[in-house]
Coordinates of N, CA and C in Angstrom, one line a residue:
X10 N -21.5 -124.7 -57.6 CA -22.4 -123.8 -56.8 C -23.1 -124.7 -55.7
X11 N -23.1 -124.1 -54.7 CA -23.6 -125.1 -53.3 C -24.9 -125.1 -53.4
X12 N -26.1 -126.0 -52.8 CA -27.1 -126.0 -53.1 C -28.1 -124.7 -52.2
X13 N -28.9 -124.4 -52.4 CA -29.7 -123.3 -51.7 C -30.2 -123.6 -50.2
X14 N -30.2 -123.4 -49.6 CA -31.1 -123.9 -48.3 C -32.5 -123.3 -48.4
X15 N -33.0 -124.3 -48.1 CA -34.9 -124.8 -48.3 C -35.0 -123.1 -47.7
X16 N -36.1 -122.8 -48.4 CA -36.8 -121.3 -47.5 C -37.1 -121.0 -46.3
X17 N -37.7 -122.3 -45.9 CA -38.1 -122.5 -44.0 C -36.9 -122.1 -43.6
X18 N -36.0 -122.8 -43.6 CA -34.7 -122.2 -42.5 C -34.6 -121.0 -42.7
X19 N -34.1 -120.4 -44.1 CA -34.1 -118.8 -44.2 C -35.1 -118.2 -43.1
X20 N -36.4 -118.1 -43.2 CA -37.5 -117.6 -42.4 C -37.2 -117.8 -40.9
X21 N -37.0 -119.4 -40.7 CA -36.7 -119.3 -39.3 C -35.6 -119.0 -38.6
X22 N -34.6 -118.4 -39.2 CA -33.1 -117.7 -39.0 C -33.8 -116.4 -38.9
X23 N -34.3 -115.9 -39.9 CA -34.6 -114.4 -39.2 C -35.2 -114.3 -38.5
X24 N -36.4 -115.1 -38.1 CA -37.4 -114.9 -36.9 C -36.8 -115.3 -35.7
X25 N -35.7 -116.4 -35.5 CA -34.9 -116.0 -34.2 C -33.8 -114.7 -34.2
X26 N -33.5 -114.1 -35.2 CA -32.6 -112.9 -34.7 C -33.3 -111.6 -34.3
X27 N -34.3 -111.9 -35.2 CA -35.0 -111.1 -34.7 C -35.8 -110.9 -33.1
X28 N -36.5 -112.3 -32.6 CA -36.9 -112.4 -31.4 C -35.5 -112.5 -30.2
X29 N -34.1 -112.7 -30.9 CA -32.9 -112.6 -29.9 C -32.9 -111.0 -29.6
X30 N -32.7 -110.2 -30.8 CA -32.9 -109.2 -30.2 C -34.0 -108.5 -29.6
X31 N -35.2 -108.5 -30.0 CA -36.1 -108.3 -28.9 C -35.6 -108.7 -27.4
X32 N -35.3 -110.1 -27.2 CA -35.0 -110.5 -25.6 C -33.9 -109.4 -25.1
X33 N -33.1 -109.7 -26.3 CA -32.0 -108.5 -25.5 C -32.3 -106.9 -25.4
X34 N -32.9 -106.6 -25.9 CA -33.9 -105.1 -25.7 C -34.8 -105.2 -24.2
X35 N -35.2 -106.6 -24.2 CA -35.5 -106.5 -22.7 C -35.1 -106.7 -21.7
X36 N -33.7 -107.5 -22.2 CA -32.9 -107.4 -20.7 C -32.0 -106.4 -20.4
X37 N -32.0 -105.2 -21.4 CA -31.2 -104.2 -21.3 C -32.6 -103.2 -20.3
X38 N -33.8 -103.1 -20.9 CA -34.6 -102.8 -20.2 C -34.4 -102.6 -18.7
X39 N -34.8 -104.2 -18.4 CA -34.9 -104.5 -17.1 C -33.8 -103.5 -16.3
X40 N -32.5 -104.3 -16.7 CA -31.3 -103.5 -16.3 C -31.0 -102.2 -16.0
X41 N -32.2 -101.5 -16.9 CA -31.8 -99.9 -16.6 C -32.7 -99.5 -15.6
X42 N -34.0 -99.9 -15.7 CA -35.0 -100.0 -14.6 C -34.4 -100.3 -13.2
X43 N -34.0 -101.3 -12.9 CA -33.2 -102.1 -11.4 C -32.2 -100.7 -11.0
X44 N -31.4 -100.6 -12.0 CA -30.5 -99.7 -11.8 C -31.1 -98.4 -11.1
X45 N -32.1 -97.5 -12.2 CA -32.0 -96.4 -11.7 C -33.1 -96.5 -10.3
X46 N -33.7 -97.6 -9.5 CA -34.3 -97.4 -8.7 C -33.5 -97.0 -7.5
X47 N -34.0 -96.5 -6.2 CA -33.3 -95.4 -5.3 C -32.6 -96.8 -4.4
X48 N -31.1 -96.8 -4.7 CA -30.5 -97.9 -3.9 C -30.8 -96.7 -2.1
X49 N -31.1 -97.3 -0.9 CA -31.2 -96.5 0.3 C -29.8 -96.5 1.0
X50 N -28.9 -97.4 0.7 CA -27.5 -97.0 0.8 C -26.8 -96.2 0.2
X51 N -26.9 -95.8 -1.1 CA -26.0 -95.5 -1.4 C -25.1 -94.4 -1.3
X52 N -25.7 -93.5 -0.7 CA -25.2 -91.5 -0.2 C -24.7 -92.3 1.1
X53 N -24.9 -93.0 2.5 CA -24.2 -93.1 3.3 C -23.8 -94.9 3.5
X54 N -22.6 -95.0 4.8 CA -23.1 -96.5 4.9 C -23.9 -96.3 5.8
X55 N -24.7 -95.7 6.9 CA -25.9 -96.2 7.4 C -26.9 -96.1 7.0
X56 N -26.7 -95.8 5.7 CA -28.4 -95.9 5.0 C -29.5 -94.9 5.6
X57 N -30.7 -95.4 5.4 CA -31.8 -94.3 5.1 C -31.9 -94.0 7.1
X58 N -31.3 -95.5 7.8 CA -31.6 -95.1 9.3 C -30.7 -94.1 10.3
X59 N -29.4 -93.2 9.0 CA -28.8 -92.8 9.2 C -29.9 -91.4 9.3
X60 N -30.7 -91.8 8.8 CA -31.3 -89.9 8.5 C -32.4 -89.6 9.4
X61 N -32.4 -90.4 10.7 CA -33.7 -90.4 11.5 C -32.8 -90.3 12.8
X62 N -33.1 -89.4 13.1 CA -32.7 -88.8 14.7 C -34.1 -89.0 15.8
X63 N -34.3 -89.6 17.0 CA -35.5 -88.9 17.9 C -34.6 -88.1 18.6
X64 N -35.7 -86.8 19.2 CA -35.4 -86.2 19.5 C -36.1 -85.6 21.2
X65 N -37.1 -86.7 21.2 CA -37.6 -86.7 22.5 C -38.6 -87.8 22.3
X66 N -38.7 -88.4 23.6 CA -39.5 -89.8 23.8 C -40.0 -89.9 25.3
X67 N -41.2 -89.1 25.1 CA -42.0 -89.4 26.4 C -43.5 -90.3 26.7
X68 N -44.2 -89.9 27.8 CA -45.5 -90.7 27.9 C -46.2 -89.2 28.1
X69 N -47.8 -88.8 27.1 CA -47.8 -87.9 27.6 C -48.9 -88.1 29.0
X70 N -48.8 -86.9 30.0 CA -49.9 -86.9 31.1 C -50.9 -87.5 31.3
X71 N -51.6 -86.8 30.3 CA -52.7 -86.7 30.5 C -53.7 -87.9 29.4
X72 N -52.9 -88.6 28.3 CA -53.6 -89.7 27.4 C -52.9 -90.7 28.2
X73 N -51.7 -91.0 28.8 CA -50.9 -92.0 28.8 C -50.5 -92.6 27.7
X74 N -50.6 -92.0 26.3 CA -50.1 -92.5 25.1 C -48.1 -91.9 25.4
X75 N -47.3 -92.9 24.4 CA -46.0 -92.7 24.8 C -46.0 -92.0 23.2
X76 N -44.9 -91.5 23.0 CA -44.9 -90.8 21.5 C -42.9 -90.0 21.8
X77 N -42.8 -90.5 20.3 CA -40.8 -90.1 20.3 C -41.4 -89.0 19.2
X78 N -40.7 -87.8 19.0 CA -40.3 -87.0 18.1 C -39.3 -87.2 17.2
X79 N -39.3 -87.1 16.1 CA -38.2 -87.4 14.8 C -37.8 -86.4 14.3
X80 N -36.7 -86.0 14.2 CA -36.2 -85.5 13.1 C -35.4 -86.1 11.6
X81 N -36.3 -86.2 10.7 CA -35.8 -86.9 9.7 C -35.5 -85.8 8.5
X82 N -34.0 -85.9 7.9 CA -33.2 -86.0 7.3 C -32.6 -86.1 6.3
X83 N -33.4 -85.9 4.7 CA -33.2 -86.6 3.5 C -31.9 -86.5 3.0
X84 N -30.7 -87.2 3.4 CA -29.6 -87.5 2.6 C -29.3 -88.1 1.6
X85 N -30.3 -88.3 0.7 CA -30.3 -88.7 -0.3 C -29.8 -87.9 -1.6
X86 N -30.2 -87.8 -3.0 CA -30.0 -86.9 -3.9 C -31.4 -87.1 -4.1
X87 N -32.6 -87.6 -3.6 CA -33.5 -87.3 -4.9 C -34.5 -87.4 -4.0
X88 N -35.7 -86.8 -4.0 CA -36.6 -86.4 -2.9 C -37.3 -87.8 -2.6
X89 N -37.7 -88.2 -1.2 CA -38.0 -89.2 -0.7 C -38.9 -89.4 0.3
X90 N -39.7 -90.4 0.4 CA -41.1 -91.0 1.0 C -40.0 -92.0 2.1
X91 N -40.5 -91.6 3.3 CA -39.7 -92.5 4.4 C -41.5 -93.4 5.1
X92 N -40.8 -94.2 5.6 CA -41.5 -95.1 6.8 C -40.7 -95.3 7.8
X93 N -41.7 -94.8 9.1 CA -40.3 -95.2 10.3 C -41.3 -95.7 11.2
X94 N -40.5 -97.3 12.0 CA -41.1 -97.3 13.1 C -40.5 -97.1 14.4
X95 N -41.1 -97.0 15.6 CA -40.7 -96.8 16.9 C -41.3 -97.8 17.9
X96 N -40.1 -98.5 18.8 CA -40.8 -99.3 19.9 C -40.6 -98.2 20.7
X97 N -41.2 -98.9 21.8 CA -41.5 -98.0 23.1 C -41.1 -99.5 24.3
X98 N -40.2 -99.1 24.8 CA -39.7 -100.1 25.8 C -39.9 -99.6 27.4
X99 N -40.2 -100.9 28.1 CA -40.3 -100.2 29.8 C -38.8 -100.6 30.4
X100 N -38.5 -99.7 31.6 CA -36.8 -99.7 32.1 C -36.5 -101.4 31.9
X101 N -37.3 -102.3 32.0 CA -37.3 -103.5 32.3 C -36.6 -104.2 31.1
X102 N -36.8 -103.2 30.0 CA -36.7 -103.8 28.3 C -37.8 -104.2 27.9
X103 N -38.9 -104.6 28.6 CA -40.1 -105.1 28.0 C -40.7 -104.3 26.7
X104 N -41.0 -104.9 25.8 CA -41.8 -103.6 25.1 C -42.8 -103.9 25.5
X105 N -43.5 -102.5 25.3 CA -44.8 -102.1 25.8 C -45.6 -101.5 24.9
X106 N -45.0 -101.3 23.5 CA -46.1 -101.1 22.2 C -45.1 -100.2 21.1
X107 N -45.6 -99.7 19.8 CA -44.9 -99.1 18.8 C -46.2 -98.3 18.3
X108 N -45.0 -97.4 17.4 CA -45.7 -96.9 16.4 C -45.1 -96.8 15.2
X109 N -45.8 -96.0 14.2 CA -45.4 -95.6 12.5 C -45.5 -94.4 12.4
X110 N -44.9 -93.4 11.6 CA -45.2 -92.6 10.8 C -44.4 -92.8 9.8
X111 N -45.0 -91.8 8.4 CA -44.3 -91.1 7.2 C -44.1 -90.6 6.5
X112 N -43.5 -89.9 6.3 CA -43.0 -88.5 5.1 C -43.0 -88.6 3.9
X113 N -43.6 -87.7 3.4 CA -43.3 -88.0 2.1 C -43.0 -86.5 1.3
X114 N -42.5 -87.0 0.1 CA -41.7 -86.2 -1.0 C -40.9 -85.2 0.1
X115 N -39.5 -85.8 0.5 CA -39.2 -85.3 1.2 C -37.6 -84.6 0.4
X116 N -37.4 -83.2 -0.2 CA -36.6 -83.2 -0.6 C -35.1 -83.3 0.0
X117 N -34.1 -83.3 -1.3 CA -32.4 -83.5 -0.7 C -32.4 -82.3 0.3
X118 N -31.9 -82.5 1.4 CA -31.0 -82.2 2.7 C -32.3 -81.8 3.3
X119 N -33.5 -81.7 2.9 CA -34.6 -80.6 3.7 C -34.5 -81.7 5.2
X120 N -35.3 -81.2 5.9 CA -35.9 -81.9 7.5 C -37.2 -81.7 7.4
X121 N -37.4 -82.9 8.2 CA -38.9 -82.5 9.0 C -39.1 -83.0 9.8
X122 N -39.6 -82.3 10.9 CA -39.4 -82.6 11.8 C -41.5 -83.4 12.2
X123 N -41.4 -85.1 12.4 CA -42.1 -85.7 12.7 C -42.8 -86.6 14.1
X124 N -43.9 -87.0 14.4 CA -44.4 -87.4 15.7 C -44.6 -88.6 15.4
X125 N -44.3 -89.9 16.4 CA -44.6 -91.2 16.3 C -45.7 -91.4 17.9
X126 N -46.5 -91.9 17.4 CA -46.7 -91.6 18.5 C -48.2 -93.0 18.7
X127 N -48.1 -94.0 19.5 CA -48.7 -94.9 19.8 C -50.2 -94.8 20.7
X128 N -51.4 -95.3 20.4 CA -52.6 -95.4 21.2 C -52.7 -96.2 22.4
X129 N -51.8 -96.9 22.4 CA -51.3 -97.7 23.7 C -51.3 -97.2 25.0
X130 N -52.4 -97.0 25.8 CA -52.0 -96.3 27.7 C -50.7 -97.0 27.8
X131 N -49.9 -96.2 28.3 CA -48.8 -96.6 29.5 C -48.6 -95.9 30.8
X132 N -48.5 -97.1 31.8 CA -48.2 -96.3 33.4 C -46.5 -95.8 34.0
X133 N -45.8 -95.8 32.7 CA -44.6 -95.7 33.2 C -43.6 -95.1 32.2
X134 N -42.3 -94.6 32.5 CA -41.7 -93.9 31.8 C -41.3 -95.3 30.1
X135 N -40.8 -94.3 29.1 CA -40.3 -95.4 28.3 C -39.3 -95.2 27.8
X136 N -38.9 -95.8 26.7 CA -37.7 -95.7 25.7 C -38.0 -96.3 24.7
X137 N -37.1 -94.8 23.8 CA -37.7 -95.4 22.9 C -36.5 -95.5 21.8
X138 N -36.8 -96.8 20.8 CA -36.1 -96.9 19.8 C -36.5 -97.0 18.5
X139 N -35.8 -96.5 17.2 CA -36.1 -96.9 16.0 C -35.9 -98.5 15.3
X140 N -37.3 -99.2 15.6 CA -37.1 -100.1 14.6 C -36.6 -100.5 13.1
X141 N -37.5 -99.6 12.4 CA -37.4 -99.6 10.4 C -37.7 -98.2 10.0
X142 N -36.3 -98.3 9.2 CA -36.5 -97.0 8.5 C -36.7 -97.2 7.1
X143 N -37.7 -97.0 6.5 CA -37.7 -97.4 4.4 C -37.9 -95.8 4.0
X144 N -36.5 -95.8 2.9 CA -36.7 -94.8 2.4 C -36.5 -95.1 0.6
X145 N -37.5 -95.0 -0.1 CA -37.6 -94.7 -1.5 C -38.1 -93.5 -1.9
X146 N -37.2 -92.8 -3.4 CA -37.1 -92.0 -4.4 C -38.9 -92.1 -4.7
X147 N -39.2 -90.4 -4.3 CA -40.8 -90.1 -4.4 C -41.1 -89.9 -5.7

């Protein structure tokens, strides 16, 4: 008959199977966490800046503030909080200032239609473009 192993090791053999599987309970964790967060590609390949149209970009009269209209787009599956920004460029290309807006709980396929619109006077016509679009699961 083989001799016994001392008790310590017994004890410390279960207390690592035990704390291996705890780790592994957390890296299964983790993994499901990462996963179900809202990948912003993955309904199109242009992503969330696929779902941001302007739809007019002027300076207005009478503030001289410049301001683009948005129509944003949730092509997602799962309702969504966007961030968009907008430069505002002179014919020259120069920019001449930006803005932010953002939507939120924006459900699958709904619109809304949104104002970007900057405190910045300008004396001249602009253009405008979409810098950043961030769209995460609300």
């Amino acid at each position: 008959m083989p001799p016994q192993p001392p008790r310590k090791s017994r004890t410390c053999l279960v207390v690592g199977l035990v704390l291996g599987g705890l780790a592994l309970l957390a890296v299964i964790g983790v993994v499901a966490l990462v996963v179900s967060v809202d990948d912003p590609a993955r309904d199109d390949p242009d992503g969330p800046a696929g779902d941001v149209r302007i739809t007019a970009c002027q300076v207005d009269a009478g503030t001289k503030w410049p301001h683009a209209l948005l129509d944003v787009t949730n092509r997602s599956s799962k309702p969504s909080d966007y961030v968009i920004g907008v430069e505002f460029t002179a014919a020259s290309g120069e920019r001449l200032t930006e803005a932010h807006t953002a939507v939120t709980h924006l459900a699958p396929r709904q619109v809304a239609h949104e104002r970007a619109q900057s405190l910045t006077q300008v004396d001249e016509p602009v253009t405008c473009r979409i810098t950043e679009v961030t769209r995460v699961a609300s």
